[in-house]
Amino acid sequence: DGGITQSPKYLFRKEGQNVTLSCEQNLNHDAMYWYRQDPGQGLRLIYYSQIVNDFQKGDIAEGYSVSREKKESFPLTVTSAQKNPTAFYLCASSTGTASNQPQHFGDGTRLSIL
Amino acid sequence: AQSVTQLGSHVSVSEGALVLLRCNYSSSVPPYLFWYVQYPNQGLQLLLKYTSAATLVKGINGFEAEFKKSETSFHLTKPSAHMSDAAEYFCAVRDPGGNTGKLIFGQGTTLQVKP
């Protein structure tokens, strides 16, 4: 089955540590997105990529970094500069950035601080 | 700037009752609108999307939504609630600026279904 796989499902970060969240898709989608979800705040865009080797900052990119070396993969690194990283992180993809194309979501990674 | 407002962070209905989840948007251009559902500790699943072909949009699991331009609304309804409908629901609008594909989400509405 085609879909988006996020791993791990749960992740714990120590103070001063960088952690990387994995996102892999086999839908042959060009565009990929990372969102952060906090209770009562909906989803906020961290980074997005419209094509391999290119990505742009979203609304809350500070303290995060990404790479897009392969079409299938869009890993997110939460750096030590992100002072409040505890949240649910969702990866999404779409066939392109055309307005009527829905985004498809993975099952998320829940990040907590030790 | 685009925005989405979902009225009511929590909605409670009895099983078999009508479900109505409200969504209003602001947009300077014809919008592309979406409703997603999220079950606990899972990702978002697309319920339906409005893309200007028809104002009444039918989605999965018996849900539908009506686009009303005059009211800038895209409310989600289901005639008869089922226990399995208990989840969080998000309305989203596509940001038309820059062709980024970015979605702007509402705050979400948690639907509780009572037996």
GROMACS .gro file of C-alpha atoms in nm:
model
  229
    1ASP     CA    1   0.000   0.000   0.000
    2GLY     CA    2   0.120   0.349  -0.079
    3GLY     CA    3   0.153   0.591   0.203
    4ILE     CA    4   0.367   0.799   0.433
    5THR     CA    5   0.574   0.639   0.707
    6GLN     CA    6   0.694   0.838   1.002
    7SER     CA    7   0.937   0.700   1.256
    8PRO     CA    8   0.978   0.666   1.540
    9LYS     CA    9   0.625   0.693   1.680
   10TYR     CA   10   0.760   0.822   2.014
   11LEU     CA   11   1.087   1.005   2.072
   12PHE     CA   12   1.254   1.151   2.376
   13ARG     CA   13   1.510   1.428   2.369
   14LYS     CA   14   1.763   1.521   2.631
   15GLU     CA   15   1.864   1.880   2.693
   16GLY     CA   16   2.111   2.006   2.433
   17GLN     CA   17   2.052   1.715   2.201
   18ASN     CA   18   1.954   1.718   1.836
   19VAL     CA   19   1.705   1.457   1.722
   20THR     CA   20   1.592   1.359   1.374
   21LEU     CA   21   1.243   1.254   1.274
   22SER     CA   22   1.208   1.036   0.968
   23CYS     CA   23   0.946   1.076   0.694
   24GLU     CA   24   0.932   0.846   0.393
   25GLN     CA   25   0.667   0.834   0.121
   26ASN     CA   26   0.609   0.591  -0.164
   27LEU     CA   27   0.333   0.790  -0.331
   28ASN     CA   28   0.568   0.946  -0.588
   29HIS     CA   29   0.468   1.290  -0.457
   30ASP     CA   30   0.680   1.592  -0.539
   31ALA     CA   31   0.586   1.812  -0.245
   32MET     CA   32   0.643   1.732   0.122
   33TYR     CA   33   0.562   1.921   0.440
   34TRP     CA   34   0.635   1.918   0.812
   35TYR     CA   35   0.378   2.042   1.064
   36ARG     CA   36   0.386   2.083   1.436
   37GLN     CA   37   0.066   2.019   1.633
   38ASP     CA   38   0.007   2.155   1.983
   39PRO     CA   39  -0.321   2.117   2.173
   40GLY     CA   40  -0.573   2.382   2.077
   41GLN     CA   41  -0.348   2.539   1.813
   42GLY     CA   42  -0.419   2.338   1.503
   43LEU     CA   43  -0.125   2.258   1.277
   44ARG     CA   44   0.155   2.500   1.204
   45LEU     CA   45   0.392   2.465   0.909
   46ILE     CA   46   0.761   2.419   0.989
   47TYR     CA   47   0.921   2.353   0.650
   48TYR     CA   48   0.812   2.244   0.306
   49SER     CA   49   0.977   2.116  -0.009
   50GLN     CA   50   0.835   2.136  -0.358
   51ILE     CA   51   1.113   1.943  -0.527
   52VAL     CA   52   1.427   1.745  -0.450
   53ASN     CA   53   1.721   1.953  -0.323
   54ASP     CA   54   1.499   2.249  -0.248
   55PHE     CA   55   1.302   2.351   0.061
   56GLN     CA   56   1.157   2.663   0.221
   57LYS     CA   57   1.086   2.781   0.573
   58GLY     CA   58   0.732   2.776   0.697
   59ASP     CA   59   0.579   2.980   0.975
   60ILE     CA   60   0.779   2.835   1.267
   61ALA     CA   61   1.114   2.719   1.123
   62GLU     CA   62   1.338   2.848   1.403
   63GLY     CA   63   1.515   2.563   1.582
   64TYR     CA   64   1.446   2.313   1.304
   65SER     CA   65   1.631   2.197   0.994
   66VAL     CA   66   1.546   1.969   0.700
   67SER     CA   67   1.699   1.809   0.395
   68ARG     CA   68   1.551   1.675   0.072
   69GLU     CA   69   1.815   1.462  -0.098
   70LYS     CA   70   1.568   1.208  -0.230
   71LYS     CA   71   1.214   1.245  -0.356
   72GLU     CA   72   1.090   0.985  -0.108
   73SER     CA   73   1.250   1.126   0.205
   74PHE     CA   74   1.215   1.450   0.402
   75PRO     CA   75   1.377   1.417   0.748
   76LEU     CA   76   1.328   1.685   1.013
   77THR     CA   77   1.595   1.765   1.272
   78VAL     CA   78   1.487   1.930   1.594
   79THR     CA   79   1.794   2.112   1.717
   80SER     CA   80   1.893   2.216   2.065
   81ALA     CA   81   1.798   2.570   1.965
   82GLN     CA   82   1.431   2.471   1.976
   83LYS     CA   83   1.353   2.544   2.339
   84ASN     CA   84   1.003   2.402   2.344
   85PRO     CA   85   1.012   2.094   2.123
   86THR     CA   86   0.745   1.889   2.299
   87ALA     CA   87   0.471   1.840   2.039
   88PHE     CA   88   0.320   1.603   1.787
   89TYR     CA   89   0.496   1.626   1.451
   90LEU     CA   90   0.319   1.542   1.128
   91CYS     CA   91   0.467   1.488   0.784
   92ALA     CA   92   0.254   1.528   0.473
   93SER     CA   93   0.293   1.505   0.098
   94SER     CA   94   0.101   1.601  -0.214
   95THR     CA   95   0.135   1.546  -0.586
   96GLY     CA   96   0.225   1.908  -0.633
   97THR     CA   97   0.144   2.253  -0.517
   98ALA     CA   98  -0.164   2.295  -0.737
   99SER     CA   99  -0.443   2.439  -0.530
  100ASN     CA  100  -0.689   2.151  -0.547
  101GLN     CA  101  -0.450   1.877  -0.445
  102PRO     CA  102  -0.504   1.746  -0.093
  103GLN     CA  103  -0.218   1.664   0.138
  104HIS     CA  104  -0.175   1.310   0.267
  105PHE     CA  105  -0.047   1.265   0.620
  106GLY     CA  106   0.166   1.018   0.809
  107ASP     CA  107   0.073   0.893   1.157
  108GLY     CA  108   0.302   1.135   1.336
  109THR     CA  109   0.588   1.133   1.585
  110ARG     CA  110   0.535   1.244   1.942
  111LEU     CA  111   0.842   1.418   2.082
  112SER     CA  112   0.893   1.470   2.452
  113ILE     CA  113   1.169   1.611   2.669
  114LEU     CA  114   1.346   1.394   2.925
  115ALA     CA  115  -0.380   3.687   0.481
  116GLN     CA  116  -0.583   3.371   0.469
  117SER     CA  117  -0.736   3.241   0.789
  118VAL     CA  118  -0.974   2.974   0.908
  119THR     CA  119  -1.200   2.990   1.212
  120GLN     CA  120  -1.370   2.687   1.358
  121LEU     CA  121  -1.648   2.786   1.594
  122GLY     CA  122  -1.654   2.567   1.901
  123SER     CA  123  -1.348   2.377   2.017
  124HIS     CA  124  -1.572   2.100   2.155
  125VAL     CA  125  -1.904   1.975   2.021
  126SER     CA  126  -2.107   1.704   2.192
  127VAL     CA  127  -2.396   1.517   2.029
  128SER     CA  128  -2.596   1.206   2.104
  129GLU     CA  129  -2.561   0.900   1.888
  130GLY     CA  130  -2.802   0.931   1.596
  131ALA     CA  131  -2.823   1.311   1.619
  132LEU     CA  132  -2.720   1.562   1.355
  133VAL     CA  133  -2.354   1.661   1.349
  134LEU     CA  134  -2.274   2.022   1.257
  135LEU     CA  135  -1.915   2.149   1.272
  136ARG     CA  136  -1.866   2.510   1.171
  137CYS     CA  137  -1.588   2.657   0.961
  138ASN     CA  138  -1.551   3.012   0.832
  139TYR     CA  139  -1.267   3.129   0.616
  140SER     CA  140  -1.125   3.454   0.494
  141SER     CA  141  -0.995   3.467   0.142
  142SER     CA  142  -0.937   3.732  -0.118
  143VAL     CA  143  -0.968   3.479  -0.399
  144PRO     CA  144  -1.187   3.172  -0.457
  145PRO     CA  145  -1.072   2.930  -0.192
  146TYR     CA  146  -0.981   2.564  -0.200
  147LEU     CA  147  -1.116   2.413   0.122
  148PHE     CA  148  -1.063   2.083   0.298
  149TRP     CA  149  -1.197   1.895   0.599
  150TYR     CA  150  -0.974   1.643   0.775
  151VAL     CA  151  -1.041   1.404   1.065
  152GLN     CA  152  -0.785   1.297   1.324
  153TYR     CA  153  -0.824   1.003   1.561
  154PRO     CA  154  -0.609   0.995   1.878
  155ASN     CA  155  -0.236   0.960   1.813
  156GLN     CA  156  -0.288   0.934   1.439
  157GLY     CA  157  -0.234   1.152   1.138
  158LEU     CA  158  -0.500   1.345   0.949
  159GLN     CA  159  -0.733   1.172   0.706
  160LEU     CA  160  -0.903   1.365   0.427
  161LEU     CA  161  -1.282   1.373   0.462
  162LEU     CA  162  -1.365   1.592   0.165
  163LYS     CA  163  -1.249   1.887  -0.042
  164TYR     CA  164  -1.412   2.180  -0.217
  165THR     CA  165  -1.260   2.276  -0.550
  166SER     CA  166  -1.539   2.490  -0.705
  167ALA     CA  167  -1.702   2.211  -0.908
  168ALA     CA  168  -2.008   2.195  -0.679
  169THR     CA  169  -2.114   2.380  -0.367
  170LEU     CA  170  -2.233   2.065  -0.187
  171VAL     CA  171  -1.948   1.825  -0.141
  172LYS     CA  172  -1.990   1.466  -0.028
  173GLY     CA  173  -1.712   1.294   0.155
  174ILE     CA  174  -1.632   0.969   0.326
  175ASN     CA  175  -1.816   0.816   0.624
  176GLY     CA  176  -2.141   0.996   0.539
  177PHE     CA  177  -2.008   1.348   0.588
  178GLU     CA  178  -2.081   1.638   0.357
  179ALA     CA  179  -2.007   2.009   0.350
  180GLU     CA  180  -2.169   2.304   0.180
  181PHE     CA  181  -1.970   2.596   0.044
  182LYS     CA  182  -2.151   2.929   0.094
  183LYS     CA  183  -1.962   3.215  -0.059
  184SER     CA  184  -2.196   3.482   0.080
  185GLU     CA  185  -2.131   3.357   0.433
  186THR     CA  186  -1.766   3.258   0.372
  187SER     CA  187  -1.852   2.927   0.533
  188PHE     CA  188  -1.782   2.560   0.474
  189HIS     CA  189  -1.968   2.379   0.752
  190LEU     CA  190  -1.939   2.002   0.791
  191THR     CA  191  -2.251   1.795   0.855
  192LYS     CA  192  -2.361   1.437   0.903
  193PRO     CA  193  -2.728   1.344   0.945
  194SER     CA  194  -2.678   1.079   1.210
  195ALA     CA  195  -2.378   1.057   1.442
  196HIS     CA  196  -2.211   0.726   1.516
  197MET     CA  197  -1.986   0.648   1.809
  198SER     CA  198  -1.698   0.596   1.568
  199ASP     CA  199  -1.726   0.962   1.459
  200ALA     CA  200  -1.573   1.077   1.787
  201ALA     CA  201  -1.249   1.247   1.682
  202GLU     CA  202  -1.094   1.586   1.615
  203TYR     CA  203  -1.191   1.764   1.295
  204PHE     CA  204  -0.989   2.025   1.111
  205CYS     CA  205  -1.096   2.269   0.844
  206ALA     CA  206  -0.818   2.397   0.617
  207VAL     CA  207  -0.782   2.642   0.330
  208ARG     CA  208  -0.513   2.639   0.067
  209ASP     CA  209  -0.290   2.944   0.082
  210PRO     CA  210  -0.311   3.090  -0.269
  211GLY     CA  211   0.005   3.295  -0.239
  212GLY     CA  212   0.323   3.176  -0.409
  213ASN     CA  213   0.187   2.840  -0.527
  214THR     CA  214   0.340   2.665  -0.227
  215GLY     CA  215   0.060   2.419  -0.162
  216LYS     CA  216   0.059   2.535   0.199
  217LEU     CA  217  -0.252   2.463   0.402
  218ILE     CA  218  -0.380   2.696   0.672
  219PHE     CA  219  -0.563   2.506   0.944
  220GLY     CA  220  -0.831   2.601   1.189
  221GLN     CA  221  -0.784   2.528   1.558
  222GLY     CA  222  -0.980   2.206   1.538
  223THR     CA  223  -1.309   2.086   1.685
  224THR     CA  224  -1.329   1.782   1.907
  225LEU     CA  225  -1.649   1.586   1.847
  226GLN     CA  226  -1.784   1.381   2.137
  227VAL     CA  227  -2.061   1.130   2.067
  228LYS     CA  228  -2.269   1.019   2.363
  229PRO     CA  229  -2.450   0.687   2.367
   0.00000   0.00000   0.00000
